[in-house]
Amino acid sequence: MPLAYGQKSSTYRIESLPSSHLLKVLGFREGTQFTVQSKQPFKGPIVVKIGNRSIAIDYDVASEILVEEVGHH
Amino acid sequence: MSHGIAASQKNPSNGKIKILLMGNPNVGKSVVFSKLTGVHVDSSNYAGTTVDYTVGDINFGNKQGIMIDVPGTYSLEATSEAEKVAVALLEENADVIICVLDATHLERNLDLAYQLKEYPIPIVYSLNLMDVAGRQGIKIDVDKLSEELGSPVVPTISIKNIGLRELMEVAIESSKKQVEPGPKLEDQERWDKIREIANKVQSQVDREITFIQKLENWTVQPWPGIPIALLVLIASLGVVVGGGKALRAVILLPLVRQVIMPFLSKLISFIVPAGVFRNVLVGEFGILVIGIEWPFALILPYVFLFYAVFSFLEDSGYLPRIGVLADGILRRIGIQGGNIIPMMLGYGCAVPAILGTRAANSNKERIMVATLVSFAVPCASQSGAFFALLGDRSIFSLIFVYALSILAMLAVGVILNKMITGRSQPLLLEVPNLLLPDKDAFKKKLKLRMKHFLVDAEGPMLIGIVIAAVIAETGILNEISKAIGPFVQGWLGLPKEASLSLLLGIIRRELAVLPLLEMNLNTLQLTVGSVVALFYLPCLSVFAVLTKEFSLKVALLIGLITTASAFLFGGIINHIGSFIIGFMG
């Protein structure tokens, strides 16, 4: 499922992602787990929490990141 | 933004020490920098790039030298401009590196920390934000971390000045060492190594969620994040407008009008005989009258308060959150949310705003933001002039002018998005922690910004005022007014003396407004004059920076579009307004 469809407060694991230097250095790699912290109106960015860091990801980029749900708070 | 500091201070000899201060973005590096350096701080552009960095002097015990605040980066792969500058500064060599690590995000920070080991320069790690880490229940074994990294690690709380003295002592001690460059690891190898280190040295105990953590969460949610953002913006506006007005009315105007001016007038009338020359100095548009009152009493308080509020918000880590919330809307006009930060800075001055678009944006976005800021964002100087002109006479006109500026930006944004090819760069950012800005770092930043304002803006403004005084008091103005008067009177409905505004507006944006103060205009004329001034030519400094950053063609094109729109909108408002007044009267 693309991350763009992720639900707030759900936890996901990355299955595949586009090759991007910035994504890589921000810690997005295959197998990385994170929780969706917030979604913005008008196809705004998805904010996710990896550990205790919040990272905002553009909607289109989030559409290219494929994830698998692993839990819901 | 002066040049050449890097060149002149590249390799300080005679026992002076050169320290590179490095680290990820938002780890409190600038706070460490401002606490460790002295009063001589300047930012400069790294030749051949669009990145600025800051250099400061160090005076520690009997050791002197310089510290370079290297742009914050996550890695050293030279894929972004900031990383290229970081690598270039490393290759220019240094005596020691101070690498600031964020104790609350250790694993991510270790990537850069580890890559630095590939250079033959001694490193000292500053494990910063230890207080925040403690509140979040994070424990780090400093000795074990130091052992794993093979270099000293000093725990610090830079904002409270804790650990910084020891950090400098260790850095100076380490600078005497010779080090061999470490092995170059493949990405995956390094990441595995880092995870192993992080697991070894770090442990987490559960703590209650603090208020700051709750606020951090709220400010990235549409609700209550958007209402909070609006409140913050309204409060900021209140401080700048209300505070500026108070400073002006209570302190600056009385000081200028009742103390300084009478004194100067008396002094000049003793020295200079009555006539044209005395008028040029202390006449109605005299250099000394206007040259002191306009910049210092009308403009400076607003500029100062704007930069104070902006720097505070910037250092608190709040601005990127507004970028996240605004991204959905700004994407409609083809630019990503992060651009709201240079656009907000444009309300201070368009020059740093245009330079601020350099960081990470596509060319399309850079041109769009530069055009929008040049076109319809009034700078703090011009806003000061608007408040002086309209604030007491017509609050309605004031609101109208600012509402029109926002509508015009949206409209121009939609059009530009269709006209300019290319894509905007997607938003991808780490939202920094919220924190109370450090006093020293805040003061240094504000000082640097005011210095740039005084150098870049007051000079041209005084020149403009000198020209105004000369052409007004010598009768040249009458000749010019005769030539463009019919257009000014007929189309814009302004008195022919308003030609002076149009002439001076070429030099500085506020000078397109301020001459109107002395002309006894009615509300419609005030509104028309303000609208023309709002859209009119960007000032000479903006024109110069547009030429430098893009090309002369782009600068001329922006100048042409803005001026044409200024006269178009001004005329339309004059004619519709006159029609309505005629209809009702």
XYZ file of C-alpha atoms in Angstrom:
658
model
C 0.000 0.000 0.000
C 1.357 3.507 -0.755
C 2.212 5.509 2.371
C -0.013 8.332 1.069
C -3.039 6.200 2.058
C -1.653 5.563 5.547
C -3.852 6.292 8.558
C -2.942 8.596 11.420
C -1.518 6.709 14.453
C -0.931 3.517 12.449
C 2.517 1.940 12.293
C 4.034 0.825 8.982
C 7.142 -0.895 7.662
C 8.734 0.172 4.370
C 8.624 -2.492 1.641
C 10.077 -0.439 -1.189
C 10.924 3.190 -1.842
C 12.224 5.412 -4.645
C 15.965 5.961 -4.711
C 16.561 9.380 -3.169
C 19.625 10.623 -1.347
C 17.603 12.762 1.046
C 15.190 9.925 1.930
C 18.189 7.718 2.590
C 20.001 10.136 4.913
C 16.754 10.909 6.747
C 16.647 7.219 7.655
C 14.105 5.846 5.155
C 15.361 2.433 4.106
C 13.703 -0.877 3.356
C 12.420 -2.353 6.620
C 12.341 1.003 8.491
C 9.328 1.232 10.835
C 7.470 4.430 11.626
C 4.122 5.814 12.803
C 1.991 8.302 10.856
C 1.796 11.410 13.052
C -0.469 13.601 10.924
C -1.932 14.090 7.458
C -2.589 17.516 5.925
C -5.541 18.741 3.873
C -5.310 19.393 0.084
C -2.857 16.530 -0.409
C -0.353 18.189 1.884
C 2.580 16.273 3.373
C 2.339 13.167 5.564
C 4.211 13.666 8.834
C 5.691 10.442 10.184
C 7.545 9.635 13.356
C 10.709 7.518 13.162
C 11.893 6.963 16.737
C 11.369 10.394 18.261
C 11.924 12.423 15.079
C 9.123 13.916 12.981
C 9.662 13.971 9.245
C 7.324 15.577 6.714
C 7.051 13.823 3.347
C 5.494 15.331 0.229
C 2.255 13.629 -0.819
C 3.589 12.532 -4.230
C 6.737 11.080 -2.674
C 4.587 9.321 -0.065
C 2.619 7.807 -2.955
C 5.800 6.146 -4.206
C 6.774 4.675 -0.837
C 5.149 1.243 -0.439
C 4.448 0.158 3.110
C 2.905 -2.675 5.068
C 0.798 -1.980 8.157
C 2.239 -3.540 11.309
C 0.052 -2.050 14.032
C -2.391 0.578 15.196
C -2.370 2.559 18.449
C 26.852 39.210 2.693
C 30.496 40.167 2.284
C 32.881 38.079 0.276
C 36.447 37.032 0.696
C 36.509 36.121 4.367
C 37.233 32.513 3.536
C 40.134 33.513 1.334
C 41.724 35.963 3.747
C 41.333 33.756 6.817
C 41.817 30.402 5.203
C 45.067 29.360 6.815
C 45.773 31.448 9.838
C 49.465 31.157 10.618
C 51.415 32.325 13.696
C 49.889 29.836 16.109
C 46.299 30.709 15.371
C 43.848 27.854 15.455
C 41.203 27.070 12.810
C 38.166 25.127 13.994
C 35.421 23.709 11.793
C 32.073 23.470 13.560
C 30.015 20.735 11.915
C 26.846 18.763 12.499
C 23.396 17.846 11.214
C 20.821 20.612 10.690
C 18.972 21.687 13.861
C 21.292 20.259 16.507
C 21.991 23.571 18.231
C 25.169 24.169 16.236
C 24.526 27.912 15.881
C 24.071 28.210 19.634
C 27.427 26.509 20.239
C 28.899 28.858 17.638
C 27.519 32.023 19.185
C 28.668 31.018 22.688
C 32.211 30.169 21.610
C 32.925 33.059 19.261
C 33.515 36.714 19.953
C 31.916 39.843 18.589
C 33.407 39.744 15.090
C 30.972 37.538 13.233
C 30.201 37.731 9.554
C 28.458 35.567 7.017
C 29.948 34.981 3.613
C 29.173 33.199 0.437
C 31.263 30.202 -0.520
C 32.650 31.075 -3.948
C 30.994 29.215 -6.809
C 28.046 28.042 -4.713
C 24.813 29.510 -3.400
C 25.580 28.620 0.205
C 26.468 31.067 2.963
C 28.431 30.186 6.063
C 29.444 32.136 9.137
C 32.929 32.854 10.461
C 33.678 34.086 13.974
C 36.786 34.873 16.006
C 37.917 32.822 18.988
C 39.807 34.044 21.987
C 40.189 31.261 24.510
C 42.818 31.462 27.230
C 45.969 32.408 25.348
C 44.747 30.831 22.110
C 43.396 32.889 19.235
C 41.886 31.792 15.973
C 38.730 31.437 13.932
C 35.744 29.153 13.965
C 33.790 28.361 10.804
C 30.128 27.434 11.202
C 29.898 24.897 8.368
C 26.392 24.523 6.851
C 24.493 21.710 8.594
C 24.403 18.434 6.623
C 23.252 14.861 7.162
C 26.096 13.323 5.221
C 29.171 14.177 3.130
C 28.222 12.726 -0.225
C 28.296 16.146 -1.922
C 24.871 15.706 -3.479
C 23.526 19.049 -2.245
C 25.119 22.485 -2.312
C 25.471 22.530 1.480
C 27.269 19.172 1.413
C 29.572 20.388 -1.363
C 30.560 23.386 0.773
C 31.070 21.169 3.825
C 33.357 18.851 1.821
C 35.239 21.791 0.298
C 35.831 23.351 3.728
C 37.082 19.984 5.017
C 39.466 19.706 2.096
C 40.847 23.181 2.799
C 42.032 21.585 6.033
C 41.660 22.721 9.637
C 43.316 22.146 12.994
C 40.348 20.449 14.597
C 36.685 19.634 13.929
C 34.015 20.117 16.569
C 31.133 17.885 15.513
C 27.875 18.642 17.326
C 25.645 15.609 17.928
C 21.977 15.757 18.938
C 21.671 13.422 21.946
C 17.944 13.018 21.259
C 18.590 11.638 17.742
C 21.926 9.926 18.209
C 21.665 7.243 15.541
C 20.919 9.642 12.702
C 23.697 12.008 13.852
C 26.274 9.228 13.883
C 26.170 8.962 10.089
C 27.942 12.298 9.638
C 30.037 11.703 12.775
C 31.370 8.503 11.258
C 32.004 9.952 7.782
C 34.148 12.735 9.283
C 36.598 10.080 10.457
C 37.651 9.620 6.832
C 39.516 12.967 6.990
C 42.972 13.396 8.572
C 41.712 16.039 11.030
C 41.316 15.513 14.808
C 37.649 15.464 15.902
C 35.950 16.353 19.162
C 32.285 15.424 19.525
C 29.915 17.680 21.421
C 27.010 15.531 22.616
C 24.490 18.350 22.762
C 20.894 18.763 24.003
C 21.666 16.472 26.965
C 18.908 18.184 28.992
C 16.236 17.471 26.376
C 17.468 13.877 26.054
C 17.237 13.502 29.839
C 13.645 14.773 29.839
C 12.788 12.304 27.089
C 14.271 9.455 29.147
C 17.266 8.866 26.854
C 20.483 7.741 28.542
C 23.815 7.696 26.715
C 27.050 6.155 27.983
C 29.491 8.935 27.039
C 32.673 6.993 27.744
C 31.547 4.033 25.670
C 30.527 6.335 22.805
C 33.932 8.020 22.921
C 35.613 4.612 22.813
C 33.499 3.535 19.794
C 34.158 6.772 17.889
C 37.846 6.840 18.779
C 37.723 10.537 19.711
C 36.766 12.569 22.792
C 33.025 13.112 23.422
C 32.024 16.068 25.635
C 28.405 16.195 26.882
C 27.012 19.743 26.487
C 23.881 21.807 27.057
C 24.929 24.672 24.829
C 21.902 26.832 25.535
C 22.852 26.924 29.237
C 26.588 27.206 28.540
C 27.202 23.823 30.179
C 30.210 21.816 28.969
C 31.363 24.400 26.415
C 34.508 25.437 28.276
C 35.571 21.805 28.530
C 34.679 21.336 24.856
C 37.073 24.136 23.855
C 39.831 22.846 26.144
C 39.552 19.366 24.656
C 39.395 20.801 21.123
C 42.571 22.863 21.597
C 44.325 19.871 23.161
C 43.217 17.618 20.271
C 44.344 20.108 17.622
C 47.946 19.265 18.502
C 47.423 15.609 17.570
C 48.264 14.027 14.233
C 45.558 11.652 13.018
C 45.417 9.086 10.259
C 42.322 9.088 8.061
C 39.940 6.243 8.909
C 38.830 3.581 6.414
C 36.092 4.460 3.919
C 33.021 2.301 4.555
C 30.204 1.412 2.180
C 26.791 2.860 3.116
C 25.290 -0.408 4.351
C 28.450 -1.294 6.276
C 28.444 2.107 7.979
C 24.733 1.952 8.827
C 25.173 -1.486 10.396
C 28.136 -0.223 12.410
C 26.142 2.844 13.558
C 23.143 0.782 14.628
C 25.485 -1.448 16.601
C 27.074 1.575 18.345
C 23.699 3.183 19.065
C 22.376 -0.040 20.611
C 25.517 -0.370 22.729
C 25.649 3.156 24.172
C 22.015 4.226 24.321
C 19.111 3.179 26.537
C 15.598 4.518 26.853
C 13.366 4.722 29.926
C 9.703 5.725 29.615
C 8.910 9.255 30.689
C 5.670 11.167 30.878
C 5.032 13.235 27.760
C 6.109 16.834 28.390
C 4.077 19.917 27.409
C 6.666 20.798 24.750
C 6.238 17.335 23.210
C 2.461 17.831 23.154
C 2.926 21.241 21.526
C 5.301 19.688 18.979
C 2.593 17.206 18.076
C -0.252 19.771 17.931
C 1.674 22.147 15.671
C 1.979 19.556 12.869
C -1.714 18.543 13.017
C -4.206 20.522 10.871
C -6.232 20.835 14.070
C -5.172 22.599 16.276
C -2.053 23.418 14.213
C -3.701 25.803 11.737
C -5.484 27.907 14.410
C -2.208 28.002 16.373
C -0.371 29.209 13.246
C -2.937 31.963 12.698
C -2.649 33.047 16.337
C 1.142 33.153 16.072
C 0.968 35.269 12.910
C -1.582 37.679 14.419
C 0.475 37.997 17.605
C 3.631 38.653 15.542
C 1.833 41.301 13.520
C 0.613 42.870 16.754
C 4.130 43.077 18.154
C 5.586 44.592 14.963
C 2.771 47.039 14.178
C 1.752 47.930 17.735
C 5.261 47.933 19.140
C 6.598 49.900 16.178
C 3.864 52.468 16.477
C 4.482 52.854 20.188
C 8.245 53.213 19.769
C 7.670 55.763 17.042
C 5.046 57.846 18.821
C 6.416 57.741 22.350
C 10.163 57.848 21.849
C 11.466 58.387 18.356
C 9.242 61.089 16.853
C 9.328 63.390 19.896
C 13.082 62.898 20.114
C 13.593 63.731 16.438
C 11.045 66.537 16.138
C 11.441 68.288 19.473
C 15.074 67.758 20.302
C 17.252 66.872 17.339
C 15.594 68.900 14.564
C 15.280 72.266 16.369
C 18.884 71.901 17.449
C 20.120 71.159 13.917
C 17.984 73.932 12.388
C 19.439 76.469 14.768
C 22.937 75.213 14.197
C 22.593 75.308 10.415
C 21.063 78.792 10.352
C 24.138 80.046 12.193
C 26.530 78.461 9.717
C 24.717 78.479 6.370
C 23.197 81.673 4.960
C 19.527 81.588 3.928
C 18.973 80.397 0.347
C 18.813 77.285 -1.761
C 21.673 75.579 0.020
C 20.138 76.076 3.467
C 16.808 74.796 2.123
C 18.488 71.704 0.738
C 19.791 71.026 4.231
C 16.909 71.970 6.520
C 14.012 72.949 4.200
C 10.709 71.087 3.963
C 12.369 68.196 2.107
C 15.762 69.032 3.581
C 18.386 66.314 3.775
C 18.791 66.698 7.514
C 15.059 66.877 8.193
C 13.937 63.935 6.116
C 17.267 62.125 6.287
C 16.912 61.703 10.028
C 13.162 61.495 10.477
C 12.291 58.998 7.749
C 14.878 56.274 8.239
C 15.267 56.455 12.004
C 11.858 57.476 13.290
C 9.474 55.988 10.704
C 11.248 52.908 9.330
C 13.803 51.574 11.787
C 11.400 50.579 14.622
C 9.371 48.345 12.283
C 12.417 46.765 10.671
C 13.962 46.092 14.056
C 10.808 44.541 15.520
C 10.172 42.499 12.366
C 13.625 40.925 12.511
C 13.317 40.406 16.282
C 10.044 38.483 15.858
C 11.226 36.595 12.758
C 14.549 35.560 14.319
C 12.704 34.394 17.448
C 10.303 32.230 15.429
C 13.157 30.935 13.286
C 15.294 29.910 16.288
C 12.335 28.326 18.081
C 11.994 25.687 15.344
C 8.431 26.779 14.635
C 8.693 28.060 11.028
C 9.122 24.661 9.289
C 5.811 23.649 10.916
C 4.049 26.491 9.105
C 5.718 25.196 5.922
C 4.262 21.720 6.564
C 0.753 23.099 7.181
C 0.863 25.433 4.149
C 2.312 22.888 1.708
C -1.076 21.632 0.464
C -2.176 25.169 -0.485
C 1.164 26.352 -1.886
C 1.399 23.245 -4.089
C -1.683 24.570 -5.907
C 0.449 27.469 -7.129
C 3.372 25.207 -7.918
C 5.697 25.809 -4.988
C 6.330 23.635 -1.954
C 5.472 24.597 1.619
C 9.042 25.304 2.699
C 9.002 28.405 0.499
C 6.697 30.130 2.947
C 9.788 30.853 5.054
C 11.631 33.030 2.466
C 8.270 34.588 1.574
C 7.698 35.560 5.210
C 11.250 36.877 5.349
C 10.256 39.029 2.339
C 8.048 41.033 4.671
C 11.353 42.111 6.223
C 13.398 42.628 3.073
C 13.255 41.067 -0.380
C 17.052 40.756 -0.642
C 17.593 38.053 2.036
C 14.307 36.460 0.935
C 15.589 36.017 -2.618
C 18.959 34.789 -1.339
C 17.049 32.445 1.001
C 15.458 30.639 -1.946
C 18.880 29.267 -2.862
C 19.004 26.538 -0.286
C 17.193 23.550 -1.684
C 14.708 24.626 -4.309
C 14.298 24.042 -8.007
C 14.964 26.902 -10.397
C 11.276 27.234 -11.153
C 10.475 27.759 -7.488
C 13.318 30.216 -7.057
C 12.043 32.411 -9.893
C 8.462 32.128 -8.661
C 9.263 33.057 -5.064
C 11.569 35.893 -6.186
C 8.862 37.263 -8.487
C 6.115 37.012 -5.877
C 8.264 38.717 -3.252
C 9.379 41.474 -5.647
C 5.845 41.904 -6.920
C 3.516 42.057 -3.976
C 5.239 41.533 -0.625
C 5.790 44.908 1.046
C 9.124 44.963 2.888
C 9.357 46.144 6.508
C 10.530 49.584 5.381
C 7.580 49.960 3.059
C 5.180 48.601 5.670
C 6.529 51.180 8.115
C 5.726 53.824 5.515
C 2.224 52.384 4.979
C 1.554 52.410 8.717
C 2.763 56.006 8.919
C 0.654 57.050 5.914
C -2.542 55.037 6.432
C -2.427 53.951 10.069
C -3.844 57.180 11.456
C -5.972 58.145 8.459
C -7.717 55.030 7.231
C -7.429 51.562 8.711
C -9.737 50.398 5.923
C -7.218 51.417 3.260
C -4.444 49.694 5.184
C -6.350 46.398 5.312
C -7.358 46.816 1.664
C -3.729 47.227 0.549
C -2.561 44.104 2.409
C -5.557 42.004 1.299
C -4.903 43.065 -2.296
C -1.253 42.052 -1.929
C -2.225 38.508 -0.867
C -4.852 38.142 -3.615
C -2.363 39.399 -6.202
C 0.215 36.869 -5.015
C -2.226 33.984 -5.406
C -3.283 35.171 -8.875
C 0.289 35.748 -10.065
C 1.306 32.416 -8.554
C -1.325 30.551 -10.588
C -0.277 32.354 -13.790
C 3.467 31.856 -13.234
C 2.916 28.186 -12.452
C 1.362 27.774 -15.915
C 3.996 29.901 -17.685
C 7.222 28.578 -16.192
C 8.155 25.034 -17.091
C 9.791 22.630 -14.695
C 8.778 21.029 -11.461
C 8.927 22.114 -7.888
C 11.052 20.072 -5.546
C 8.922 17.941 -3.215
C 8.823 18.809 0.472
C 10.957 16.425 2.489
C 12.143 17.740 5.811
C 12.874 16.836 9.353
C 10.652 18.930 11.604
C 13.001 20.391 14.237
C 12.276 20.263 17.971
C 10.506 23.268 19.465
C 12.651 25.148 21.933
C 13.024 28.502 23.596
C 15.615 30.425 21.524
C 18.981 31.053 23.119
C 19.557 34.683 24.112
C 23.126 34.967 22.792
C 22.415 33.282 19.458
C 19.306 35.433 19.058
C 21.199 38.647 19.800
C 23.983 37.779 17.358
C 21.541 36.935 14.586
C 19.542 40.115 15.139
C 22.713 42.174 15.197
C 23.896 40.651 11.908
C 20.522 41.286 10.267
C 20.351 44.892 11.475
C 23.918 45.440 10.293
C 22.995 44.224 6.817
C 19.892 46.407 6.861
C 21.819 49.512 7.880
C 24.537 48.915 5.292
C 22.305 47.778 2.424
C 19.283 49.980 3.001
C 20.156 53.171 4.808
C 22.843 54.116 2.271
C 20.555 54.071 -0.793
C 17.797 55.653 1.296
C 19.982 58.609 2.238
C 21.050 58.974 -1.404
C 17.365 58.989 -2.378
C 16.649 61.631 0.205
C 19.535 63.779 -1.022
C 18.165 63.548 -4.575
C 14.678 64.375 -3.264
C 15.960 67.407 -1.412
C 17.907 68.673 -4.400
C 15.125 68.264 -6.969
C 12.414 69.536 -4.625
C 14.225 72.596 -3.378
C 15.849 73.605 -6.669
C 12.685 73.553 -8.788
C 13.680 70.569 -10.956
C 10.670 68.742 -9.486
C 8.325 71.267 -11.078
C 9.771 70.499 -14.508
C 9.442 66.757 -14.038
C 5.937 67.137 -12.620
C 4.939 69.104 -15.715
C 6.133 66.245 -17.905
C 4.508 63.278 -16.136
C 1.893 65.325 -14.229
C -0.945 64.696 -16.707
C -0.541 60.943 -16.293
C -0.281 61.171 -12.507
C -3.277 63.526 -12.276
C -5.466 62.102 -15.024
C -5.004 58.355 -14.665
C -4.070 57.995 -10.995
C -5.934 61.036 -9.651
C -2.959 62.130 -7.541
C -1.545 65.684 -7.289
C 1.303 66.338 -9.695
C 3.846 66.528 -6.833
C 3.267 62.778 -6.411
C 5.643 62.386 -9.361
C 8.319 62.650 -6.691
C 7.122 59.343 -5.211
C 7.449 57.620 -8.553
C 10.949 58.980 -9.070
C 12.201 58.071 -5.626
C 10.400 54.724 -5.573
C 12.975 53.487 -8.063
C 15.617 53.776 -5.341
C 13.775 52.461 -2.284
C 10.300 51.012 -1.860
C 9.343 53.145 1.132
C 10.359 56.284 -0.757
C 7.444 55.622 -3.122
C 5.163 56.084 -0.096
C 6.747 58.591 2.251
C 6.526 61.758 0.071
C 2.725 61.236 0.022
C 2.741 61.927 3.773
C 3.231 65.631 3.168
C 0.544 66.080 0.487
C -2.818 66.238 2.291
C -4.407 63.474 0.242
C -7.979 62.169 0.601
C -8.636 58.531 1.465
C -9.042 57.419 -2.154
C -5.794 59.128 -3.160
C -3.994 57.552 -0.200
C -5.240 54.123 -1.241
C -4.298 54.627 -4.903
C -0.855 55.940 -3.926
C -0.273 52.965 -1.633
C -1.394 50.409 -4.222
C 0.902 51.954 -6.849
C 3.770 51.898 -4.341
C 3.012 48.276 -3.353
C 3.311 46.876 -6.865
C 5.762 49.459 -8.203
C 9.370 48.630 -9.107
C 11.326 46.608 -6.597
C 14.057 48.819 -5.120
C 17.574 49.150 -6.560
C 19.041 46.558 -4.153
C 16.393 44.013 -5.167
C 17.023 44.786 -8.816
C 20.730 44.155 -8.230
C 20.156 40.872 -6.408
C 17.712 39.660 -9.098
C 20.333 40.398 -11.752
C 23.030 38.632 -9.759
C 20.937 35.567 -8.861
C 19.149 35.133 -12.192
C 19.943 37.504 -15.064
C 19.481 41.083 -16.175
C 16.660 39.865 -18.403
C 14.739 38.371 -15.472
C 15.283 41.532 -13.401
C 14.061 43.785 -16.224
C 11.076 41.534 -16.884
C 10.058 41.536 -13.219
C 10.515 45.325 -13.119
C 8.358 45.765 -16.213
C 5.548 43.496 -14.998
C 5.450 45.041 -11.534
C 5.434 48.633 -12.803
C 2.782 47.948 -15.430
C 0.578 46.255 -12.809
C 1.158 49.140 -10.400
C -0.212 51.710 -12.860
C -2.961 49.385 -14.063
C -4.278 48.569 -10.570
C -3.756 52.140 -9.305
C -5.689 53.624 -12.219
C -8.512 51.095 -11.983
C -8.931 51.708 -8.252
C -8.889 55.470 -8.828
C -11.560 55.289 -11.518
C -13.824 52.813 -9.742
C -13.391 54.731 -6.471
C -14.151 58.089 -8.097
C -17.201 56.571 -9.781
C -18.541 55.205 -6.483
C -17.876 58.489 -4.668
C -19.529 60.456 -7.515
C -22.474 58.082 -7.501
C -23.004 58.343 -3.755
C -22.196 62.066 -3.421
